Amino acid sequence: MNVLHVLGNISGTTIPVEIASATDRLPDTNVSLVSKDPLPQELPDTVENDQVLTDLCGFDDFSTLLHDVGKRYDIVHTHTVAEAAKVGYHAIRQPIHHVNTQHGHLHYTREEKVKNIPGLLLADTIIYNSQCTSRSYNLIEKALKSRANEYVVHNGVNIDAIQSSPTPTSTSQTVVTATRLIKRKNLGTLIRAIAHTDNISLRIIGDGPYKSELQQMTRKAGVESRVEFLGYLPDRQDVYAEIANGDVFALPSHGEGFCVAVTEGMAVGLPVVVSDIPIFHEVVGDAGVFVDRTDPVSIANALRELLENPQKAQTIGEQNRTRIREEFTLEDCARGYRDVYRAELS
């Protein structure tokens, strides 16, 4: 079974790349990658050189791409709105099995939902990354995707990579988070929560358009010396190491489709403080510490409670680690994708 994943870009911290690589390692499944953006100078460690259509990355024309390679693959798999629409349109003229994963519909704006319509209408099979995502469509959207086969396959965490991360060296009370710096992630409230504590520090992994505003917030809140912006880390192993160097993982998002970063914090063995929203109840489960995402005092109290009770934090962290091993491994995710491919071809 030959599968082509059409991606926006290929990087070491992109979950579709990790899933595709893990699926490629399964028996009887060969997965190739091609990206709309040019390739980075170095491929991620998880990606084999012969897995990438290097000569075709950075392509401009979907029609030409799929005409040239479509017959070599049993399934073409898309992950973003733009790629889903263009592959689906091409499939009208040249029949292909088109699978699309919906990663983030829960927090789509009205404009993004409109752009998502062709992908819903033209995909043969749709994979949702969570039950919450699968239930987030309005009546019109449900009608548009009524012809597609539908499956839920949760994202997964690379347990082996996390196990090989360096031993934590932090001796301070440190909260860590990893995310794209955009308003929806609600890091401003987390920064204000840090200001309601005396000696808790915050390390932020990631970059994005909201960074300068967040930095201004730290200065205004008087916690500039306790909040560190680590920036974008291209190597997933470095991300794991930085997460492991914290004591608590926190993310008071307004909305998520799944949130791999939170599951990585859990897999490392940290307690997690997250928003009291349905998706986190689905992913984090009973061991989560759920807070009012609009209340910095509530968040500060939750962080303080964990950091002042290390035995409690350790117990919760071990529960989190067990949950990830039992329900959200990358291998489980890959097998779920393979099962969907087999169902599509049958």
PDB file of C-alpha atoms in Angstrom, residues 4 6 34 53 56 62-76 90 94 96:
ATOM      1  CA  LEU A   4       1.491  10.120  -0.438  1.00  0.00           C
ATOM      2  CA  VAL A   6       0.814  16.259   0.694  1.00  0.00           C
ATOM      3  CA  VAL A  34       5.907  16.092  -0.548  1.00  0.00           C
ATOM      4  CA  LEU A  53       9.950  13.469  -3.071  1.00  0.00           C
ATOM      5  CA  LEU A  56       9.071  17.923  -6.300  1.00  0.00           C
ATOM      6  CA  PHE A  62      -1.104  20.672  -7.807  1.00  0.00           C
ATOM      7  CA  SER A  63      -2.452  19.457 -11.135  1.00  0.00           C
ATOM      8  CA  THR A  64       1.015  18.808 -12.537  1.00  0.00           C
ATOM      9  CA  LEU A  65       2.228  17.233  -9.302  1.00  0.00           C
ATOM     10  CA  LEU A  66      -0.636  14.784  -8.995  1.00  0.00           C
ATOM     11  CA  HIS A  67      -0.682  14.000 -12.706  1.00  0.00           C
ATOM     12  CA  ASP A  68       2.995  13.044 -12.475  1.00  0.00           C
ATOM     13  CA  VAL A  69       2.849  10.984  -9.295  1.00  0.00           C
ATOM     14  CA  GLY A  70      -0.827  10.147  -8.674  1.00  0.00           C
ATOM     15  CA  LYS A  71      -0.729   6.772 -10.403  1.00  0.00           C
ATOM     16  CA  ARG A  72       2.143   5.649  -8.163  1.00  0.00           C
ATOM     17  CA  TYR A  73       0.044   5.932  -4.999  1.00  0.00           C
ATOM     18  CA  ASP A  74      -3.024   4.155  -3.719  1.00  0.00           C
ATOM     19  CA  ILE A  75      -3.976   7.070  -1.450  1.00  0.00           C
ATOM     20  CA  VAL A  76      -3.224  10.788  -1.346  1.00  0.00           C
ATOM     21  CA  HIS A  90      -7.898  17.423  -8.984  1.00  0.00           C
ATOM     22  CA  GLN A  94      -8.277  12.069 -12.192  1.00  0.00           C
ATOM     23  CA  ILE A  96      -7.648   9.082  -6.624  1.00  0.00           C
TER      24      ILE A  96
END
